[in-house]
């Protein structure tokens, strides 16, 4: 048996797959990840091998050449998961892989334009399997670490202090995958995981890890993601379950509320949220045990924008009720957040034309960037080119003023290039 990666695009309302070169006979991929690990401002596709060769394969194309397949290094056991980021705080983005023998490796594209030998950064022991690995600021300290889901049913934080890699427990996790993000929109990221009873747990760092249940799914949780799946400018928590459901958990008025996006007749195994059909709305995609990808689409909380050069609305549409306000924090945000790439997009809705100013600061209150101008009623978009900035957490202040008054919004953005 061979494995192929399908690239599925929406064209004219139809989803059409195309396929990358197949694996060798008897070889399977455990995951597919898209990122710019070569740092050439183009994306590559990375797929770790589940058996046979123990390679991580790279698919890429360059000027005048077709899509090519190569490997970036061979490990001692099956590669189950990969992550991408600057976990060692070197200023360089690396690949990280978790293996069936309990090891975590760092893969670096070196200055010699070649992949360096994999660096073994952590060994959890031969009896422990690293099932999943993520790069993020799970404890809200402004720095990014690796978070691993282990076969011992727990999440472990792996951090680099400049000399050594250390591991510390976060809490139990009975699902293979978990999510990191600001699910309750309090300005601090959290970790969300499933337990053995179908509960979704929130882990929050408050000088120590605290845990609480945000609700139950009634079935085993298979995957969790934190994102703005309903396009309202705020994050929610989404999860798939073994009985085929996709659930949304929203934190409103100090209470978590659960909504079912839908159910299918097979177990759902993975979930992803993004603008897959390029209609300026996020959709929810779930992978079923029947090897089908299911689309769950919610209507936008506000009218869907139609892009133009300066305003994202070109025809009159019903506007949100601002009750005399100049701006509303719900409609002033970075999209998506965390943002990927050097172009950070700010989107905001004005009920009437107004002067708008955006300022960006570091967590230590160092000024980074500012822009201002007059914008018409409706949706508008601004872009900050963050090519000279390092990955991390930043804060932005959005101000708007006109004859109705002056208002301010303060929010956080996470930059992942």
Short mmCIF file of C-alpha atoms in Angstrom, two decimals:
data_model
loop_
_atom_site.label_atom_id
_atom_site.label_comp_id
_atom_site.label_asym_id
_atom_site.label_seq_id
_atom_site.Cartn_x
_atom_site.Cartn_y
_atom_site.Cartn_z
CA UNK A 1 0.00 0.00 0.00
CA UNK A 2 1.16 3.54 -0.80
CA UNK A 3 0.09 6.89 0.65
CA UNK A 4 -0.57 10.08 -1.30
CA UNK A 5 -1.20 13.64 -0.12
CA UNK A 6 -4.31 15.19 -1.64
CA UNK A 7 -4.35 18.94 -2.32
CA UNK A 8 -8.02 19.90 -2.32
CA UNK A 9 -9.04 23.27 -3.80
CA UNK A 10 -12.40 24.96 -4.24
CA UNK A 11 -12.91 26.15 -7.81
CA UNK A 12 -16.23 27.46 -9.03
CA UNK A 13 -17.97 26.04 -5.98
CA UNK A 14 -16.58 22.53 -6.53
CA UNK A 15 -13.92 20.82 -4.40
CA UNK A 16 -11.31 19.20 -6.63
CA UNK A 17 -8.42 17.03 -5.35
CA UNK A 18 -4.99 16.69 -6.90
CA UNK A 19 -2.28 14.37 -5.61
CA UNK A 20 1.39 14.73 -4.72
CA UNK A 21 3.92 11.97 -5.51
CA UNK A 22 3.16 8.75 -3.60
CA UNK A 23 5.21 7.18 -0.83
CA UNK A 24 7.19 3.99 -1.27
CA UNK A 25 5.36 0.69 -0.96
CA UNK A 26 4.48 -0.12 2.67
CA UNK A 27 5.04 3.44 3.88
CA UNK A 28 2.41 5.70 5.41
CA UNK A 29 2.32 9.33 6.54
CA UNK A 30 1.21 10.18 10.06
CA UNK A 31 0.59 13.89 9.51
CA UNK A 32 0.79 16.68 6.93
CA UNK A 33 2.05 20.18 7.81
CA UNK A 34 2.47 23.29 5.65
CA UNK A 35 5.05 25.93 6.64
CA UNK A 36 8.12 27.84 5.38
CA UNK A 37 10.86 25.86 7.13
CA UNK A 38 13.33 26.73 4.34
CA UNK A 39 12.80 30.45 5.06
CA UNK A 40 12.57 31.27 1.34
CA UNK A 41 9.18 33.04 1.64
CA UNK A 42 7.41 30.09 0.04
CA UNK A 43 5.54 27.30 1.73
CA UNK A 44 6.66 23.68 1.75
CA UNK A 45 4.75 20.54 2.70
CA UNK A 46 6.18 18.22 5.39
CA UNK A 47 4.98 14.67 6.01
CA UNK A 48 6.52 12.37 8.64
CA UNK A 49 6.75 8.64 7.91
CA UNK A 50 4.80 6.33 10.18
CA UNK A 51 6.75 3.20 9.32
CA UNK A 52 9.41 1.65 7.07
CA UNK A 53 11.90 4.51 6.52
CA UNK A 54 11.35 6.83 9.55
CA UNK A 55 12.00 9.85 7.31
CA UNK A 56 10.37 13.26 7.34
CA UNK A 57 9.60 14.08 3.70
CA UNK A 58 9.58 17.55 2.20
CA UNK A 59 7.62 18.57 -0.89
CA UNK A 60 8.62 21.87 -2.50
CA UNK A 61 8.89 23.63 -5.82
CA UNK A 62 11.21 26.32 -7.08
CA UNK A 63 11.42 28.45 -10.20
CA UNK A 64 11.44 26.43 -13.41
CA UNK A 65 11.17 23.07 -11.65
CA UNK A 66 8.19 20.84 -10.83
CA UNK A 67 7.17 19.84 -7.33
CA UNK A 68 9.98 17.76 -5.82
CA UNK A 69 10.08 15.27 -2.95
CA UNK A 70 13.08 14.77 -0.66
CA UNK A 71 13.75 13.82 2.96
CA UNK A 72 15.19 16.08 5.65
CA UNK A 73 16.59 13.35 7.88
CA UNK A 74 16.08 9.86 9.19
CA UNK A 75 15.17 9.03 12.80
CA UNK A 76 15.38 5.86 14.86
CA UNK A 77 11.65 5.20 15.06
CA UNK A 78 8.30 6.08 13.51
CA UNK A 79 7.60 9.83 13.41
CA UNK A 80 4.10 10.47 14.76
CA UNK A 81 3.83 14.26 14.84
CA UNK A 82 5.55 17.51 13.89
CA UNK A 83 5.45 21.18 14.93
CA UNK A 84 7.06 24.37 13.64
CA UNK A 85 8.46 27.35 15.55
CA UNK A 86 11.37 28.96 17.41
CA UNK A 87 11.18 26.86 20.56
CA UNK A 88 14.92 27.25 21.31
CA UNK A 89 14.67 31.08 21.08
CA UNK A 90 17.49 31.24 18.52
CA UNK A 91 15.69 33.62 16.18
CA UNK A 92 15.33 30.76 13.67
CA UNK A 93 12.24 28.68 12.97
CA UNK A 94 12.77 24.94 13.27
CA UNK A 95 10.80 21.75 12.77
CA UNK A 96 10.18 19.54 15.80
CA UNK A 97 9.16 15.89 15.63
CA UNK A 98 7.78 13.45 18.17
CA UNK A 99 8.53 9.73 17.81
CA UNK A 100 7.11 6.40 18.89
CA UNK A 101 10.19 5.79 21.06
CA UNK A 102 9.51 8.84 23.27
CA UNK A 103 12.11 11.15 21.70
CA UNK A 104 11.62 14.73 20.48
CA UNK A 105 13.96 15.98 17.75
CA UNK A 106 14.79 19.44 16.42
CA UNK A 107 15.37 19.84 12.67
CA UNK A 108 17.14 23.00 11.48
CA UNK A 109 17.71 24.34 7.96
CA UNK A 110 21.31 25.48 8.35
CA UNK A 111 23.38 28.36 7.00
CA UNK A 112 24.94 25.96 4.49
CA UNK A 113 21.51 25.64 2.81
CA UNK A 114 21.19 22.04 3.98
CA UNK A 115 19.34 20.28 6.78
CA UNK A 116 21.48 19.76 9.86
CA UNK A 117 21.49 16.40 11.61
CA UNK A 118 18.41 15.98 13.83
CA UNK A 119 19.09 17.11 17.40
CA UNK A 120 17.65 14.89 20.15
CA UNK A 121 16.27 17.45 22.64
CA UNK A 122 14.14 15.26 24.93
CA UNK A 123 13.73 11.58 25.80
CA UNK A 124 10.57 10.56 27.68
CA UNK A 125 11.62 6.91 27.71
CA UNK A 126 11.17 3.97 25.36
CA UNK A 127 7.85 3.00 26.95
CA UNK A 128 6.35 6.44 26.28
CA UNK A 129 4.99 7.51 22.89
CA UNK A 130 4.88 11.18 21.89
CA UNK A 131 1.44 11.24 20.22
CA UNK A 132 1.17 14.96 19.42
CA UNK A 133 3.31 18.07 19.61
CA UNK A 134 2.42 21.77 19.44
CA UNK A 135 4.30 25.08 19.49
CA UNK A 136 2.60 27.90 21.38
CA UNK A 137 2.40 30.15 24.43
CA UNK A 138 0.22 27.86 26.52
CA UNK A 139 1.09 29.50 29.86
CA UNK A 140 0.65 33.10 28.68
CA UNK A 141 4.14 34.28 29.68
CA UNK A 142 4.85 35.88 26.29
CA UNK A 143 7.27 33.10 25.31
CA UNK A 144 6.60 30.07 23.15
CA UNK A 145 7.27 26.49 24.18
CA UNK A 146 6.59 22.96 22.96
CA UNK A 147 3.62 21.07 24.37
CA UNK A 148 3.47 17.30 23.94
CA UNK A 149 0.68 14.79 24.34
CA UNK A 150 2.10 11.53 25.67
CA UNK A 151 0.82 7.94 25.71
CA UNK A 152 0.84 8.18 29.52
CA UNK A 153 -2.30 10.34 29.04
CA UNK A 154 -0.86 13.69 30.01
CA UNK A 155 0.30 16.97 28.46
CA UNK A 156 3.89 18.03 29.11
CA UNK A 157 5.47 21.44 28.50
CA UNK A 158 9.00 21.28 27.07
CA UNK A 159 10.90 24.57 27.38
CA UNK A 160 14.46 25.74 26.62
CA UNK A 161 16.19 28.03 29.16
CA UNK A 162 19.17 28.84 26.95
CA UNK A 163 21.19 25.81 28.06
CA UNK A 164 18.93 22.81 28.65
CA UNK A 165 15.50 21.48 27.71
CA UNK A 166 13.23 20.79 30.68
CA UNK A 167 9.85 19.08 30.85
CA UNK A 168 7.02 19.80 33.30
CA UNK A 169 3.52 18.34 33.56
CA UNK A 170 0.46 20.38 32.60
CA UNK A 171 -2.30 17.86 33.33
CA UNK A 172 -4.18 14.77 32.11
CA UNK A 173 -5.16 14.41 28.45
CA UNK A 174 -6.97 11.31 27.18
CA UNK A 175 -7.37 12.56 23.59
CA UNK A 176 -4.47 12.30 21.17
CA UNK A 177 -4.75 15.96 20.25
CA UNK A 178 -5.39 19.14 22.23
CA UNK A 179 -5.70 22.85 21.51
CA UNK A 180 -3.85 26.02 22.56
CA UNK A 181 -5.36 29.51 22.40
CA UNK A 182 -7.36 32.19 24.17
CA UNK A 183 -10.64 30.30 24.14
CA UNK A 184 -12.37 32.48 26.75
CA UNK A 185 -11.05 35.77 25.25
CA UNK A 186 -9.55 37.02 28.52
CA UNK A 187 -6.24 38.02 26.93
CA UNK A 188 -4.38 34.93 28.15
CA UNK A 189 -3.99 31.68 26.17
CA UNK A 190 -5.04 28.37 27.69
CA UNK A 191 -4.75 24.67 26.86
CA UNK A 192 -7.86 22.62 26.10
CA UNK A 193 -7.94 18.81 26.24
CA UNK A 194 -10.41 15.93 26.53
CA UNK A 195 -10.63 13.54 29.48
CA UNK A 196 -11.75 9.91 29.60
CA UNK A 197 -15.40 10.85 30.27
CA UNK A 198 -15.89 13.20 27.33
CA UNK A 199 -15.32 16.39 29.32
CA UNK A 200 -13.37 19.25 27.75
CA UNK A 201 -10.82 20.57 30.24
CA UNK A 202 -9.26 24.03 30.33
CA UNK A 203 -5.73 24.33 31.74
CA UNK A 204 -4.77 27.86 32.76
CA UNK A 205 -1.41 28.97 34.18
CA UNK A 206 -1.81 31.04 37.38
CA UNK A 207 1.64 30.56 38.95
CA UNK A 208 0.64 26.88 38.71
CA UNK A 209 -1.61 24.92 36.35
CA UNK A 210 -5.30 25.00 37.24
CA UNK A 211 -7.92 22.85 35.53
CA UNK A 212 -11.66 23.18 35.07
CA UNK A 213 -14.28 21.58 32.84
CA UNK A 214 -15.89 23.82 30.21
CA UNK A 215 -18.51 21.18 29.35
CA UNK A 216 -19.10 17.62 28.21
CA UNK A 217 -19.51 16.11 24.76
CA UNK A 218 -20.96 12.82 25.97
CA UNK A 219 -18.40 10.93 23.89
CA UNK A 220 -14.65 10.60 23.56
CA UNK A 221 -13.02 13.82 22.36
CA UNK A 222 -10.72 13.16 19.38
CA UNK A 223 -9.37 16.63 18.52
CA UNK A 224 -9.66 20.23 19.76
CA UNK A 225 -8.86 23.59 18.16
CA UNK A 226 -9.20 27.19 19.34
CA UNK A 227 -10.24 29.64 16.62
CA UNK A 228 -12.87 32.11 15.41
CA UNK A 229 -14.96 29.54 13.58
CA UNK A 230 -18.15 31.63 13.50
CA UNK A 231 -16.48 34.82 12.18
CA UNK A 232 -17.52 37.11 15.04
CA UNK A 233 -14.03 38.38 15.86
CA UNK A 234 -13.71 36.24 19.00
CA UNK A 235 -12.25 32.81 19.68
CA UNK A 236 -14.25 29.73 20.51
CA UNK A 237 -13.27 26.13 21.35
CA UNK A 238 -14.18 23.44 18.80
CA UNK A 239 -13.87 19.69 19.15
CA UNK A 240 -14.63 16.49 17.26
CA UNK A 241 -15.87 13.32 18.91
CA UNK A 242 -15.81 9.58 18.36
CA UNK A 243 -19.59 9.56 17.77
CA UNK A 244 -19.35 11.97 14.82
CA UNK A 245 -20.19 15.34 16.40
CA UNK A 246 -18.53 18.73 16.04
CA UNK A 247 -19.14 20.93 19.08
CA UNK A 248 -18.52 24.62 19.70
CA UNK A 249 -17.92 25.94 23.24
CA UNK A 250 -18.41 29.70 23.72
CA UNK A 251 -17.63 31.64 26.92
CA UNK A 252 -20.44 34.20 27.41
CA UNK A 253 -21.21 36.12 30.58
CA UNK A 254 -18.91 33.95 32.67
CA UNK A 255 -20.56 30.71 31.51
CA UNK A 256 -19.50 28.18 28.87
CA UNK A 257 -22.22 27.34 26.36
CA UNK A 258 -22.13 24.29 24.07
CA UNK A 259 -23.57 24.16 20.54
CA UNK A 260 -23.54 21.26 18.07
CA UNK A 261 -22.42 22.24 14.57
CA UNK A 262 -23.67 18.91 13.24
CA UNK A 263 -23.18 15.17 13.28
CA UNK A 264 -22.15 12.57 10.68
CA UNK A 265 -22.51 8.80 10.64
CA UNK A 266 -18.83 8.06 11.27
CA UNK A 267 -16.25 8.84 13.92
CA UNK A 268 -14.53 12.20 13.40
CA UNK A 269 -10.78 12.19 14.02
CA UNK A 270 -9.31 15.63 13.22
CA UNK A 271 -10.57 19.21 12.96
CA UNK A 272 -9.25 22.31 11.20
CA UNK A 273 -10.66 25.83 10.84
CA UNK A 274 -9.78 28.28 8.07
CA UNK A 275 -10.97 30.03 4.93
CA UNK A 276 -10.77 26.97 2.71
CA UNK A 277 -12.94 28.32 -0.11
CA UNK A 278 -11.56 31.90 -0.04
CA UNK A 279 -14.90 33.58 0.63
CA UNK A 280 -13.51 35.69 3.51
CA UNK A 281 -15.17 33.47 6.11
CA UNK A 282 -13.74 30.70 8.24
CA UNK A 283 -15.18 27.22 7.82
CA UNK A 284 -14.80 24.09 9.95
CA UNK A 285 -13.37 20.96 8.34
CA UNK A 286 -13.40 17.52 10.00
CA UNK A 287 -11.75 14.29 8.89
CA UNK A 288 -13.87 11.16 9.27
CA UNK A 289 -12.88 7.56 9.85
CA UNK A 290 -14.37 6.87 6.40
CA UNK A 291 -11.53 8.94 4.83
CA UNK A 292 -13.90 11.75 3.90
CA UNK A 293 -13.49 15.42 4.80
CA UNK A 294 -16.68 17.05 6.10
CA UNK A 295 -17.40 20.78 5.85
CA UNK A 296 -19.36 22.54 8.61
CA UNK A 297 -20.15 26.13 7.69
CA UNK A 298 -21.76 28.75 9.90
CA UNK A 299 -23.22 32.01 8.70
CA UNK A 300 -21.21 35.13 9.56
CA UNK A 301 -22.12 37.08 12.65
CA UNK A 302 -21.95 40.22 10.50
CA UNK A 303 -22.44 40.56 6.72
CA UNK A 304 -19.83 38.78 4.62
CA UNK A 305 -17.43 41.40 3.17
CA UNK A 306 -16.71 41.78 -0.52
CA UNK A 307 -13.05 42.88 -0.89
CA UNK A 308 -12.09 46.14 -2.58
CA UNK A 309 -8.96 48.27 -2.38
CA UNK A 310 -9.90 50.19 0.79
CA UNK A 311 -13.28 49.01 2.04
CA UNK A 312 -14.46 45.44 2.42
CA UNK A 313 -18.09 46.36 1.72
CA UNK A 314 -19.10 47.69 -1.68
CA UNK A 315 -22.89 47.45 -1.41
CA UNK A 316 -25.22 48.58 1.40
CA UNK A 317 -25.91 45.79 3.94
CA UNK A 318 -27.58 45.72 7.34
CA UNK A 319 -25.02 46.99 9.87
CA UNK A 320 -24.57 45.68 13.43
CA UNK A 321 -26.38 47.69 16.09
CA UNK A 322 -23.66 49.83 17.70
CA UNK A 323 -26.16 51.83 19.82
CA UNK A 324 -24.40 55.11 19.08
CA UNK A 325 -20.87 53.80 19.62
CA UNK A 326 -18.03 54.73 17.27
CA UNK A 327 -16.55 51.21 17.32
CA UNK A 328 -17.27 47.89 19.01
CA UNK A 329 -14.41 45.58 20.17
CA UNK A 330 -16.22 42.61 18.57
CA UNK A 331 -15.75 44.20 15.14
CA UNK A 332 -12.15 45.40 15.54
CA UNK A 333 -9.66 42.54 15.35
CA UNK A 334 -6.66 40.83 13.75
CA UNK A 335 -7.68 38.12 11.29
CA UNK A 336 -6.59 35.37 11.74
CA UNK A 337 -5.08 35.41 15.22
CA UNK A 338 -2.53 33.81 15.67
CA UNK A 339 -1.47 35.22 12.33
CA UNK A 340 0.86 33.36 9.95
CA UNK A 341 3.25 35.18 7.61
CA UNK A 342 4.63 38.73 7.63
CA UNK A 343 1.39 40.54 6.67
CA UNK A 344 -0.80 41.09 9.73
CA UNK A 345 -4.35 42.08 8.77
CA UNK A 346 -6.49 44.36 10.94
CA UNK A 347 -10.20 44.41 10.18
CA UNK A 348 -12.79 46.78 11.63
CA UNK A 349 -16.37 47.85 11.04
CA UNK A 350 -17.51 51.48 11.35
CA UNK A 351 -21.20 52.41 11.54
CA UNK A 352 -20.20 55.89 10.30
CA UNK A 353 -17.02 57.28 8.76
CA UNK A 354 -14.33 58.01 11.35
CA UNK A 355 -10.65 58.67 11.89
CA UNK A 356 -8.87 55.48 12.93
CA UNK A 357 -5.44 54.95 14.48
CA UNK A 358 -3.70 51.65 15.31
CA UNK A 359 -0.60 51.38 17.51
CA UNK A 360 1.39 48.20 18.25
CA UNK A 361 3.50 47.58 21.35
CA UNK A 362 5.55 44.74 22.84
CA UNK A 363 4.47 43.22 26.20
CA UNK A 364 7.16 45.44 27.77
CA UNK A 365 5.31 48.49 26.35
CA UNK A 366 7.91 49.26 23.66
CA UNK A 367 6.31 51.12 20.73
CA UNK A 368 6.56 49.23 17.42
CA UNK A 369 4.31 50.70 14.73
CA UNK A 370 1.53 53.20 14.10
CA UNK A 371 -0.82 54.09 11.26
CA UNK A 372 -3.85 56.36 10.96
CA UNK A 373 -6.36 57.65 8.44
CA UNK A 374 -10.00 58.41 7.73
CA UNK A 375 -12.18 55.45 6.78
CA UNK A 376 -15.73 55.21 5.42
CA UNK A 377 -18.64 53.42 7.02
CA UNK A 378 -18.50 49.64 6.64
CA UNK A 379 -15.66 47.12 6.73
CA UNK A 380 -12.07 48.25 6.19
CA UNK A 381 -8.73 46.48 6.35
CA UNK A 382 -5.20 47.58 7.27
CA UNK A 383 -2.00 45.58 6.86
CA UNK A 384 1.08 45.70 9.09
CA UNK A 385 4.24 44.31 7.50
CA UNK A 386 5.93 42.49 10.37
CA UNK A 387 8.89 41.14 8.35
CA UNK A 388 11.42 42.66 10.75
CA UNK A 389 9.72 41.40 13.90
CA UNK A 390 10.28 38.21 15.86
CA UNK A 391 7.57 35.69 16.65
CA UNK A 392 5.69 36.33 19.85
CA UNK A 393 2.91 38.21 21.58
CA UNK A 394 2.16 41.88 20.82
CA UNK A 395 -0.52 44.28 21.96
CA UNK A 396 -2.39 46.74 19.76
CA UNK A 397 -4.51 49.78 20.52
CA UNK A 398 -7.23 50.72 18.06
CA UNK A 399 -8.80 54.16 18.34
CA UNK A 400 -11.66 55.69 16.35
CA UNK A 401 -13.24 59.10 16.62
CA UNK A 402 -15.81 61.29 14.86
CA UNK A 403 -18.57 63.72 15.89
CA UNK A 404 -20.22 60.89 17.89
CA UNK A 405 -17.25 60.57 20.24
CA UNK A 406 -13.96 58.73 20.69
CA UNK A 407 -13.41 55.08 21.70
CA UNK A 408 -10.47 52.74 22.21
CA UNK A 409 -9.88 48.99 21.85
CA UNK A 410 -6.90 47.16 23.41
CA UNK A 411 -6.23 43.59 22.28
CA UNK A 412 -3.46 41.03 21.86
CA UNK A 413 -2.09 39.46 18.69
CA UNK A 414 0.19 36.46 18.28
CA UNK A 415 2.71 36.60 15.43
CA UNK A 416 3.87 33.29 13.91
CA UNK A 417 5.85 33.77 10.70
#
